[in-house]
CSV table of C-alpha atoms and ligand atoms in Angstrom, one decimal:
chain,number,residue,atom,x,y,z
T,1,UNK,CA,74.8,89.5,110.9
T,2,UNK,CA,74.2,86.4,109.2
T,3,UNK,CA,70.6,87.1,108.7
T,4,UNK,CA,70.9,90.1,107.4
T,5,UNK,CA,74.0,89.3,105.1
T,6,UNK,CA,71.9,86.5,103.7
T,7,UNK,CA,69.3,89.2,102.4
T,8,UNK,CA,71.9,91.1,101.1
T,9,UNK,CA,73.1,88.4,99.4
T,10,UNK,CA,70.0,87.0,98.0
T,11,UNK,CA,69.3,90.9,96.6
T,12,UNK,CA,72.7,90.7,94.9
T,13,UNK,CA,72.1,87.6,93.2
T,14,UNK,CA,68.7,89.2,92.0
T,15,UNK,CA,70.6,92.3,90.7
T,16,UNK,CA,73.5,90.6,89.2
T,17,UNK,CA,71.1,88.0,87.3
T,18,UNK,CA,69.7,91.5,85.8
T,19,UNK,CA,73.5,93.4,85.7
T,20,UNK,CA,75.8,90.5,85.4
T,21,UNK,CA,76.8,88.4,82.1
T,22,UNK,CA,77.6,84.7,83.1
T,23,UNK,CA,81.4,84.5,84.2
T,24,UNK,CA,83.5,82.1,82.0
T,25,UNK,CA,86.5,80.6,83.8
T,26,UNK,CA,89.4,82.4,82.3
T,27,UNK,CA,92.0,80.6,80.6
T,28,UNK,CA,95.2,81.0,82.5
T,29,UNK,CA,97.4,82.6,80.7
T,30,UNK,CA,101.0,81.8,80.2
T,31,UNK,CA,103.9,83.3,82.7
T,32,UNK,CA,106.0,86.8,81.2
T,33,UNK,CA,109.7,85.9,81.3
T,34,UNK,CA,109.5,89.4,83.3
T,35,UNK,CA,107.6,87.8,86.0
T,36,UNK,CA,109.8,89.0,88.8
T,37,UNK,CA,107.6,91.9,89.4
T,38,UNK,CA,104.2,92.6,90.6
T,39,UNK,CA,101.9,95.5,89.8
T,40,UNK,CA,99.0,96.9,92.9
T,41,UNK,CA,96.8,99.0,91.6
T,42,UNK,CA,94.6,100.7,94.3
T,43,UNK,CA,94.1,104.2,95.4
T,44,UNK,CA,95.8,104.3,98.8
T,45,UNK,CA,97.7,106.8,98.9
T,46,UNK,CA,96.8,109.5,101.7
T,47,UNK,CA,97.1,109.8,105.5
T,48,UNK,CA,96.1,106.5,106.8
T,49,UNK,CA,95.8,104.8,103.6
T,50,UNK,CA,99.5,104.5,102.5
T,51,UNK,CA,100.3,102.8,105.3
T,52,UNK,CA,98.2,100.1,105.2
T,53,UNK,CA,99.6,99.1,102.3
T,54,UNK,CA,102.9,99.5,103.1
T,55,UNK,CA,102.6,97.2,106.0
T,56,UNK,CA,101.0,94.3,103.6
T,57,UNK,CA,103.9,95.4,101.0
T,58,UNK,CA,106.4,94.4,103.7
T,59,UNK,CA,105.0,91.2,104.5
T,60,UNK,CA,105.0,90.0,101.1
T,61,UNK,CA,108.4,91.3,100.2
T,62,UNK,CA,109.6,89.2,103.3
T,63,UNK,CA,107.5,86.3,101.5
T,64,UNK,CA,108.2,86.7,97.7
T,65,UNK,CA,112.0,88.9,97.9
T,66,UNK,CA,112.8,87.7,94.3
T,67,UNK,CA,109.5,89.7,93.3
T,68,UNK,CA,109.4,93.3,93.2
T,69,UNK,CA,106.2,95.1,94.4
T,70,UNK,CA,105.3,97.7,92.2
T,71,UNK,CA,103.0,100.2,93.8
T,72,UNK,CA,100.9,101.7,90.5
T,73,UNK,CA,98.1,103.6,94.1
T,74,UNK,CA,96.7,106.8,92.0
T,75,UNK,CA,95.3,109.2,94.9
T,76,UNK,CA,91.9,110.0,94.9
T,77,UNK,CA,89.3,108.9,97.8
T,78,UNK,CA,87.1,106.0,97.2
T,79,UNK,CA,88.9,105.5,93.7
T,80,UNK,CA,87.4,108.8,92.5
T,81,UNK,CA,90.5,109.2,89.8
T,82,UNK,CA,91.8,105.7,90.3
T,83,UNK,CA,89.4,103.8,88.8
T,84,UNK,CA,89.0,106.1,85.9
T,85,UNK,CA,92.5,105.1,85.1
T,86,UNK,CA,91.9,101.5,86.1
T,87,UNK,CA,88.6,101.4,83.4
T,88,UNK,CA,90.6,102.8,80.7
T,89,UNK,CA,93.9,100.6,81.0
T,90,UNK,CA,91.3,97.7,81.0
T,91,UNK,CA,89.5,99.0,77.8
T,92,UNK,CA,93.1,99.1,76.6
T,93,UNK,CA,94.1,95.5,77.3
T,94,UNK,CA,96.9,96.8,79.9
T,95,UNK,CA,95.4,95.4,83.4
T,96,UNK,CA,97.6,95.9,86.3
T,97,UNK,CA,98.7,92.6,87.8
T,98,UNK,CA,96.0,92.6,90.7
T,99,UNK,CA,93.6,95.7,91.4
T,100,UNK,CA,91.9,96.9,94.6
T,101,UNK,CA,88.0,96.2,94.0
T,102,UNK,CA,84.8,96.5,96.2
T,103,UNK,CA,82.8,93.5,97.3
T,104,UNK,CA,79.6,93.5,96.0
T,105,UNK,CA,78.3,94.6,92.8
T,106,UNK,CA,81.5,96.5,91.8
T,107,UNK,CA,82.7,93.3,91.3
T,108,UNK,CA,79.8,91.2,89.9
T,109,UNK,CA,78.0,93.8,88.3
T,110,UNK,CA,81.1,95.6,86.7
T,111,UNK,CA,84.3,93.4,86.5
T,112,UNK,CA,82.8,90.1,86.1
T,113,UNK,CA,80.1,91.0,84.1
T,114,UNK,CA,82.7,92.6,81.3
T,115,UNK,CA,84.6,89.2,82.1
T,116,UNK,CA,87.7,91.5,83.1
T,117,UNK,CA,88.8,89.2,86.4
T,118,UNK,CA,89.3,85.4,86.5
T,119,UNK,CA,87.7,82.9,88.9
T,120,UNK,CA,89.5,81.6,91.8
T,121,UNK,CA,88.3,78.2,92.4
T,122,UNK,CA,91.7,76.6,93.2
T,123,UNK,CA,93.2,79.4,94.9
T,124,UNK,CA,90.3,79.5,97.5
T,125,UNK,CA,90.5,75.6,98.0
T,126,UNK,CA,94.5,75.9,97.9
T,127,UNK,CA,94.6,78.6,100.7
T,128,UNK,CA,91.9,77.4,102.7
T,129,UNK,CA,89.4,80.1,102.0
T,130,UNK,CA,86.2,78.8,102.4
T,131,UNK,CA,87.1,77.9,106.2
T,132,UNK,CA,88.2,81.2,107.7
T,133,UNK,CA,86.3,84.3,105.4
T,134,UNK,CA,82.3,84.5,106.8
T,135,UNK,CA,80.4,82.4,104.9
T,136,UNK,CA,78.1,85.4,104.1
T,137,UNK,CA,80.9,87.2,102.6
T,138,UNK,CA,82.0,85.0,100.0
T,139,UNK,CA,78.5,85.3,98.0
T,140,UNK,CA,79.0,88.9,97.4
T,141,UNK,CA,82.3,87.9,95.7
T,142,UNK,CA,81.1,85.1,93.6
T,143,UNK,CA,79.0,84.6,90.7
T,144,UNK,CA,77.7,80.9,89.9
T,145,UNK,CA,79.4,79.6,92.3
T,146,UNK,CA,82.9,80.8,91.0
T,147,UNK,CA,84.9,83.4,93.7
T,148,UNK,CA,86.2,85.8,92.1
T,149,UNK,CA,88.3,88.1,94.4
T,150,UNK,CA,90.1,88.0,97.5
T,151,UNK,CA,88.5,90.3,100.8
T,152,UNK,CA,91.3,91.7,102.8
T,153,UNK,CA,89.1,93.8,104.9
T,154,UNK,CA,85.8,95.2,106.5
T,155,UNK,CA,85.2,98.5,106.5
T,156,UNK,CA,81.9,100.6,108.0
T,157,UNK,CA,80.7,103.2,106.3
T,158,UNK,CA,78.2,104.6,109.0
T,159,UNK,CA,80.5,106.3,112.0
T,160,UNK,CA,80.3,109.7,112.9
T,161,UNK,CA,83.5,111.2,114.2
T,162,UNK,CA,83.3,114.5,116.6
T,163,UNK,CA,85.2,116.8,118.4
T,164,UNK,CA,83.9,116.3,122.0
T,165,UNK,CA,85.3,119.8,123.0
T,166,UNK,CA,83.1,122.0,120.8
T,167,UNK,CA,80.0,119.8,121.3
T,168,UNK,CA,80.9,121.0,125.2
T,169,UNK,CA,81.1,123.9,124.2
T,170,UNK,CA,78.6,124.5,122.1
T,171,UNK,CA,76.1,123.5,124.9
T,172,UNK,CA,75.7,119.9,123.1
T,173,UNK,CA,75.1,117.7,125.9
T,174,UNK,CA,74.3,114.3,124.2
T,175,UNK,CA,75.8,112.8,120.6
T,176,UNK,CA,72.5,113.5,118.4
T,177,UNK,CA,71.0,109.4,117.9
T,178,UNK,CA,68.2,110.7,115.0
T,179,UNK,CA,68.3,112.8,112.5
T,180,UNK,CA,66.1,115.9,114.1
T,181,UNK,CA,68.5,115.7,116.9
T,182,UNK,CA,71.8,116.2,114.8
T,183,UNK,CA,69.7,119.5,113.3
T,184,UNK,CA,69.2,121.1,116.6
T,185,UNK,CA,72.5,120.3,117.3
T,186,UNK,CA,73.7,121.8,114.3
T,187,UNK,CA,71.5,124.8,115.7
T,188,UNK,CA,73.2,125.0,119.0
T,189,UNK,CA,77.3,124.8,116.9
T,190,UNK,CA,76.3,127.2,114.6
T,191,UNK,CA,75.1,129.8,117.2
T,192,UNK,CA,78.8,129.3,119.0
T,193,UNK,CA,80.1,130.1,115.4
T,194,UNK,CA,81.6,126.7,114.1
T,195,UNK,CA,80.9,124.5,111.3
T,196,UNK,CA,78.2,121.4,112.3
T,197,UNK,CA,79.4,119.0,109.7
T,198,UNK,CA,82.2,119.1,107.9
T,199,UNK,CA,82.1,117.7,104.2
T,200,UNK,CA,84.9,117.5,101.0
T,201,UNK,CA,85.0,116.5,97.7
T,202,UNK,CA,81.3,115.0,95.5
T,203,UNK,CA,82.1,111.0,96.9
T,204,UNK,CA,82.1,112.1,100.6
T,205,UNK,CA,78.6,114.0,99.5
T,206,UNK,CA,77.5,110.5,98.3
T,207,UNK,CA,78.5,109.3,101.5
T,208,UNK,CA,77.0,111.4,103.6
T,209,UNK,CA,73.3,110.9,101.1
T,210,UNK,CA,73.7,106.8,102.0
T,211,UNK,CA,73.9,107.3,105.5
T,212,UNK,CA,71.2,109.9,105.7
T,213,UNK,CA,69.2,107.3,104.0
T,214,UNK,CA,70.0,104.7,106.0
T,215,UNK,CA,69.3,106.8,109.1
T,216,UNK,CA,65.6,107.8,107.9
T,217,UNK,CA,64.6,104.8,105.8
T,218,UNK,CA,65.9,102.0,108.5
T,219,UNK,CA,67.9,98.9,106.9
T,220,UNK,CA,64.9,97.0,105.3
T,221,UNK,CA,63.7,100.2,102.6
T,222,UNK,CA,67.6,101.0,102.3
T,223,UNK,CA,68.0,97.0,100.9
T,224,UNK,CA,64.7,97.6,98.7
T,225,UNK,CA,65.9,100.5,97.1
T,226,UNK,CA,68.5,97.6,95.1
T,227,UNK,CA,65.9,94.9,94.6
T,228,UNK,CA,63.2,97.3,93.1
T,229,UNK,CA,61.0,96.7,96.5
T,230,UNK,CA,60.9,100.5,97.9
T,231,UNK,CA,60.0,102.6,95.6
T,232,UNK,CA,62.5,105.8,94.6
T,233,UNK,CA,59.4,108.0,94.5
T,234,UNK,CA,57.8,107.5,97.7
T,235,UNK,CA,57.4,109.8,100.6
T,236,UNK,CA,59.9,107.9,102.6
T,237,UNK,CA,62.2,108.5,99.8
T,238,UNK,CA,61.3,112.4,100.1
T,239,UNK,CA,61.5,112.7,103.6
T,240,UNK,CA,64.8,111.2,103.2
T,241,UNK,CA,66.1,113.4,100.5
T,242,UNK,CA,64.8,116.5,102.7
T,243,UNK,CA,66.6,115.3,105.7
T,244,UNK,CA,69.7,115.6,102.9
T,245,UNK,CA,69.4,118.8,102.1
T,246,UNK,CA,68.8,119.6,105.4
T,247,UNK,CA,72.1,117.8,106.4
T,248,UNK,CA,74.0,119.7,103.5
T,249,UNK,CA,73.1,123.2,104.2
T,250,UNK,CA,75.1,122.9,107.8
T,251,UNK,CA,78.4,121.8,106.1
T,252,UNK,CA,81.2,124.2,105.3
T,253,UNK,CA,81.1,126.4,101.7
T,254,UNK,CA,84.1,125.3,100.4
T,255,UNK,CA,83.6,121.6,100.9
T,256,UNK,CA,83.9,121.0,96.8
T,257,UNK,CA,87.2,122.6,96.4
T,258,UNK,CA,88.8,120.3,99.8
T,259,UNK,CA,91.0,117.7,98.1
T,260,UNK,CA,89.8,114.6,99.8
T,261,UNK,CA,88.5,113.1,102.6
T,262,UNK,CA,91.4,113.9,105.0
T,263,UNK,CA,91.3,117.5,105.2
T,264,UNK,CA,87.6,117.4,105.9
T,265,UNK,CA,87.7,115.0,109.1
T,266,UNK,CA,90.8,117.4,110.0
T,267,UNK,CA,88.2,119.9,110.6
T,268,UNK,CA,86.8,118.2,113.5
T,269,UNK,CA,90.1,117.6,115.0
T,270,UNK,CA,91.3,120.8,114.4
T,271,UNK,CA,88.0,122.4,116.3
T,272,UNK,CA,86.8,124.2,113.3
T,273,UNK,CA,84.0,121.8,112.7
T,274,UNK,CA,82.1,119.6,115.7
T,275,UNK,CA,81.1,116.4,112.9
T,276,UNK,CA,82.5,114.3,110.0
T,277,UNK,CA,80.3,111.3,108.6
T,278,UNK,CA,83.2,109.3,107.1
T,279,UNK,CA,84.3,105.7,106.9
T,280,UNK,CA,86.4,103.8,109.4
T,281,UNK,CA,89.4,103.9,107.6
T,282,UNK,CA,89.4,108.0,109.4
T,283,UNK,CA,90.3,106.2,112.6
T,284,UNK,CA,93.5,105.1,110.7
T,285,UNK,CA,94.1,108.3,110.0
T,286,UNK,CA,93.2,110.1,112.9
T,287,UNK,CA,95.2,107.7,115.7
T,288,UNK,CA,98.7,106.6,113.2
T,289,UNK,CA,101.3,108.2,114.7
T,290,UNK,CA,102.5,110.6,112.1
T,291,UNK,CA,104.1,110.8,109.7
T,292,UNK,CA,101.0,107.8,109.4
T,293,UNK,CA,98.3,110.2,110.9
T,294,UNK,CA,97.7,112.6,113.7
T,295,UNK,CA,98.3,110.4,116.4
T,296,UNK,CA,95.1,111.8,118.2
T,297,UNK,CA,93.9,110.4,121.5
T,298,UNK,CA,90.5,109.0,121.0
T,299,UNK,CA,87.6,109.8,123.7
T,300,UNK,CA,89.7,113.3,124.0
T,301,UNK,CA,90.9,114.6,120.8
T,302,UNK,CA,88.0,112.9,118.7
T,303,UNK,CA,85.1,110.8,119.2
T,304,UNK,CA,82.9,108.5,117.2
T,305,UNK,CA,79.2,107.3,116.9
T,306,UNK,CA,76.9,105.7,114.6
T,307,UNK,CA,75.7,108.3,112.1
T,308,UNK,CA,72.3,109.4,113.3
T,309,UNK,CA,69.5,106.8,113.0
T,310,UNK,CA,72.1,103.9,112.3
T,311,UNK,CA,72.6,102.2,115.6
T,312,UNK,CA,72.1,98.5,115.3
T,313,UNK,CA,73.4,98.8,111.3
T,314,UNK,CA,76.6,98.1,109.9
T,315,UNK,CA,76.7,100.1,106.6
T,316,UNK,CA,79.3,97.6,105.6
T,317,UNK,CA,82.0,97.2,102.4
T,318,UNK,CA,85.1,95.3,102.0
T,319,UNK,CA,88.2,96.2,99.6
T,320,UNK,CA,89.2,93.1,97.8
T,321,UNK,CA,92.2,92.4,95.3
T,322,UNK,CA,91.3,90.3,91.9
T,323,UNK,CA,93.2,88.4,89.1
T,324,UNK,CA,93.0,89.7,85.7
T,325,UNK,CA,91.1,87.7,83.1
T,326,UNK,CA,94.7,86.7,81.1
T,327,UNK,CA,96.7,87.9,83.2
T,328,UNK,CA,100.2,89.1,82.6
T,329,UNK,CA,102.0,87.7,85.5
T,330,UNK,CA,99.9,84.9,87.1
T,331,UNK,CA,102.5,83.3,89.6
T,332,UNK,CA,103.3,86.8,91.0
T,333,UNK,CA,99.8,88.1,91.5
T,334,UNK,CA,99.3,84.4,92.8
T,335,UNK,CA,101.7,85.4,95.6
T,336,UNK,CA,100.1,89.0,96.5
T,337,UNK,CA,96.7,87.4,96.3
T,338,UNK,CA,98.0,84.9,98.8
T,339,UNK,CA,99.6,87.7,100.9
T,340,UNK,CA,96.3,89.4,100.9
T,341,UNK,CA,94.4,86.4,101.8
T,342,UNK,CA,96.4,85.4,104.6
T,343,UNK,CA,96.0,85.5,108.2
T,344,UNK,CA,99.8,87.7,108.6
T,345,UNK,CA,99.4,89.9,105.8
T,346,UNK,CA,95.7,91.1,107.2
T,347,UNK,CA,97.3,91.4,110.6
T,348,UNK,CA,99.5,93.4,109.3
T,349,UNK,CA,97.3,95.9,107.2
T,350,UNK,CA,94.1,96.1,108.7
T,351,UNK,CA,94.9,97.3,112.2
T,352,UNK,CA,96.9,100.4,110.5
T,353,UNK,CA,93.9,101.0,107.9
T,354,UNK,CA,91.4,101.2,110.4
T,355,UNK,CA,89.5,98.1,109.0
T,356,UNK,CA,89.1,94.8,110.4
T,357,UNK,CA,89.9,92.0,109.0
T,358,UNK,CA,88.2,89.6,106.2
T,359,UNK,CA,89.4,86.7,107.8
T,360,UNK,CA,87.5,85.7,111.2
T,361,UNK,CA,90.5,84.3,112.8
T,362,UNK,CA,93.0,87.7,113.2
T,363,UNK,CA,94.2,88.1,116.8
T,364,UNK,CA,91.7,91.1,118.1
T,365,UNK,CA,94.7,91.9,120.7
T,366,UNK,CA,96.2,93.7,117.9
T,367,UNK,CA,93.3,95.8,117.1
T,368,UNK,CA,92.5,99.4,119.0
T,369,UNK,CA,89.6,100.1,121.0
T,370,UNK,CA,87.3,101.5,118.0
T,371,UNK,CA,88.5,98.5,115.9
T,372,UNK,CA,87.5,95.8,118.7
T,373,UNK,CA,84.1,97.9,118.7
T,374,UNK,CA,84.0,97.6,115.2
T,375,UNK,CA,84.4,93.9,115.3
T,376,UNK,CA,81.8,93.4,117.9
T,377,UNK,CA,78.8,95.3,115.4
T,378,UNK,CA,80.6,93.6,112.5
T,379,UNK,CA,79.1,90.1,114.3
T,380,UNK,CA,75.9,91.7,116.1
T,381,UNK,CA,74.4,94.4,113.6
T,382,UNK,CA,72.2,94.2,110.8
T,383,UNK,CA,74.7,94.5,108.0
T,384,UNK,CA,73.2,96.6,104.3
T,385,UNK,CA,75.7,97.8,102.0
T,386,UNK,CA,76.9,100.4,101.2
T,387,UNK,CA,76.3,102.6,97.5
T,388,UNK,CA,79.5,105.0,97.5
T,389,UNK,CA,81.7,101.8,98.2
T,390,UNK,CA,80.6,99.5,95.2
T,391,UNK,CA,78.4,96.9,97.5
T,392,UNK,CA,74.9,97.8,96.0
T,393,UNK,CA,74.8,99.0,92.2
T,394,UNK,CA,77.4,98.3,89.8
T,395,UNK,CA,79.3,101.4,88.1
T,396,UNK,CA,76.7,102.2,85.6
T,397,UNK,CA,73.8,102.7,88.0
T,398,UNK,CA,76.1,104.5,90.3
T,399,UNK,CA,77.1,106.7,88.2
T,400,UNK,CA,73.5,107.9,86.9
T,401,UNK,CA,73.0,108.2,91.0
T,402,UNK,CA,76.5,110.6,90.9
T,403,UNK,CA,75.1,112.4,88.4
T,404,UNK,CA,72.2,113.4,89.9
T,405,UNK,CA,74.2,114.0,93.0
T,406,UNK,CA,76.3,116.6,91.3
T,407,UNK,CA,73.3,118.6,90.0
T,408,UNK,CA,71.7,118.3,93.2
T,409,UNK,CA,74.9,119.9,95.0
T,410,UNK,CA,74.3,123.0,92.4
T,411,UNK,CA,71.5,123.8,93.8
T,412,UNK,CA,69.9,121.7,96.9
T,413,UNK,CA,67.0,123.2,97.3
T,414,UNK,CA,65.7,121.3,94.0
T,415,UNK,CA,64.6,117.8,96.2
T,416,UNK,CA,61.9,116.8,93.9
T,417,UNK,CA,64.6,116.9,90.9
T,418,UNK,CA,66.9,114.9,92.3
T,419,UNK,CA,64.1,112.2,93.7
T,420,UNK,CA,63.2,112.0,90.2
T,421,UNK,CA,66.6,111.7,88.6
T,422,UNK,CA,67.2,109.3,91.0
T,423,UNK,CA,64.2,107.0,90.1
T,424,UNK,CA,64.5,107.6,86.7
T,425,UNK,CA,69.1,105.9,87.4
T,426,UNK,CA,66.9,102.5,88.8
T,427,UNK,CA,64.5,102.6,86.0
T,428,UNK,CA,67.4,103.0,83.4
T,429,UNK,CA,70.0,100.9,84.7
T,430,UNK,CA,69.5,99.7,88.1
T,431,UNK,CA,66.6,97.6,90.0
T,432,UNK,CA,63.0,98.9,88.7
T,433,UNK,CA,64.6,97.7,84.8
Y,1,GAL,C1,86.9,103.3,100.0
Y,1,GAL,C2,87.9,102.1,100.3
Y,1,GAL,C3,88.6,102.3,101.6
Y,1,GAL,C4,89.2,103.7,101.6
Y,1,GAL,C5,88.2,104.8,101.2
Y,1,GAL,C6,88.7,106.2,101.2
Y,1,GAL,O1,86.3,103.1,98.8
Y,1,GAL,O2,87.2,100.9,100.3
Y,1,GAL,O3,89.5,101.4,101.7
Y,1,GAL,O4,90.3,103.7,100.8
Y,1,GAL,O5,87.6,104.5,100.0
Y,1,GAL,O6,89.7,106.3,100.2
């Protein structure tokens, strides 16, 4: 991991030098007399999700009872609606009092770089920071030096959750490993009239393009893509691309109108599709008792792999909380940030998220048997980042990328469009600059 986290790390610092204005220490600003309360922005709000939360809320309110948590979560998968509210409040001077943000360049290349969050020099040394988060993680939070968020997690992007019962019966007989084998998978399921791969809203379709990517292009091209070193217009890039729309055209029809994430991996589990390519915070979802999840059984109800092409790579990317730049109430997001940072409150969260834990000290007893998995790749895997999840282009690249995206889902058949479009977002506001 290390190795590969370095590279990461050193193409970060490349891109942020490009993306990223020069972070000036914030002034602390002075305490509200209405400090008793505490204000969490992040967009956990759905099966799986909530619940995380609510078991970090508890810890804290057993912590801090004289402040109240206010939970300001706006629903919408991987911050799809969220962090349009977030951007505009921010424009508007109103920050929330601490705000769920992605490791990476979502943080350097957006937040910091608009001087939005404040440093946290004193709060790392305070809470012992630099000794228990992986050394290779604290770069991708930190511009010159200065930290600028707290991790409370790690999330993989690349797992690919299946029904095992209608791969049986389908005649599947081995979880596809490459791309070509998924396809004549997809073959065999659609033949026994099911969906192959089941697919929701525009930011799982971004999801699904990084790790068909990642499965064709291998770990080193995927990193170049970010530093400028593979070229968007290549025939790796195509081949790629065609593996995409390939990948797209066995996923169910009404996948745009599903309202998130959740009722798309419920497809598997409920045997109308054999395969979702989603992050790891489904197996929250899927094994929560309710009213938490489904309380599925794993190995039986559902299953998991890499995605196709991906074994050996962590697609990684970690949810972080920040301080405002002037913020409101600094003492009270002090004490969330130090619930988030410590070794209880990611106890409590990350085994009910489906995520393991920032910290490299949490007791792996309390984790499940994916989770413990998780945490062994975590350690052993080459680690890349992940685009959907804010590691690897800040907001206005990735936005130029979801653009193209959404013109590509009109009409997939039009590959050498969206290659285009998509070197022409690095050219304008990403790497190739
Ligand atoms: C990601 C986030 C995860 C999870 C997921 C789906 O962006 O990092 O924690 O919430 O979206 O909503």
């Amino acid at each position: 991991m290390k190795k590969s986290l370095l590279a990461l790390f050193s193409m970060l610092v490349i891109a942020s030098l490009a993306l990223a204005a020069c972070g000036t220490p914030a002034p602390a600003a002075t305490e509200a007399p209405s400090a008793s309360q505490v204000e969490i922005f992040s967009w956990w709000v759905g099966g799986g999700e909530a619940a995380g939360l609510a078991a970090m809320q508890k810890v804290f309110e057993a912590k801090y009872p004289n402040i109240k948590f206010v939970n300001a979560a706006v629903a919408g998968g991987s911050g799809t609606n969220a962090r349009a509210v977030l951007a505009t409040r921010l424009s508007a001077g109103d920050p929330p009092d601490s705000w769920q943000a992605h490791a990476g360049q979502e943080i350097i290349g957006t937040y910091v770089a608009a001087k939005q969050v404040a440093p946290l020099d004193d709060f790392y040394k305070a809470q012992g920071l630099y000794d228990v988060l992986p050394k290779t993680l604290i770069p991708l939070i930190s511009q010159d030096g200065h930290p600028y968020s707290v991790p409370v997690n790690i999330h993989r992007s690349n797992v690919m959750w299946y029904n095992p019962k209608v791969l049986k019966d389908a005649g599947v007989a081995a979880v596809p490993t490459t791309w070509d084998e998924f396809f004549a998978a997809c073959e065999k399921i659609k033949a026994a009239g099911k969906t192959c791969l089941s697919l929701g809203p525009q930011w799982t379709a971004m999801h699904l393009l990084e790790n068909v990517m990642i499965g064709t292009l291998g770990a080193e091209k995927w990193n170049g893509l970010w530093t400028g070193s593979t070229d968007w217009n290549s025939a790796d890039v195509t081949t790629a691309l065609d593996n995409y729309a390939k990948a797209l055209s066995y996923t169910n029809s009404d996948h745009a109108s599903l309202t998130d994430w959740q009722p798309a991996t419920q497809l598997v589990t409920n045997g109308d599709a054999a395969f979702n390519i989603m992050g790891d915070w489904a197996d929250g979802y899927l094994e929560n008792a309710a009213p938490d999840g489904l309380g599925l059984k794993a190995h039986t109800d559902f299953d998991w792999a890499p995605t196709p092409g991906t074994k050996g790579i962590f697609v990684f990317l970690s949810d972080s909380f920040v301080m405002p730049a002037n913020a409101k109430h600094p003492d009270a997001t002090n004490a969330w940030l130090t619930i988030a940072a410590s070794k209880a409150g990611q106890e409590a969260f990350n085994p009910v998220k489906g995520s393991i834990c920032a910290r490299t000290d949490c007791d792996q007893s309390l984790f499940n048997e994916y989770l413990q998995s998780a945490g062994k790749d975590w350690t052993a895997d080459t680690v890349v980042g992940s685009l959907t999840h804010g590691v690897v282009a800040n907001d206005a690249w990735k936005a130029k990328i979801d653009t193209a995206l959404g013109l590509f889902l009109a009409d997939p058949t039009k590959v050498s469009d969206f290659q285009k479009a998509l070197a022409d977002a690095c050219a304008s506001d990403g790497a190739c600059k």
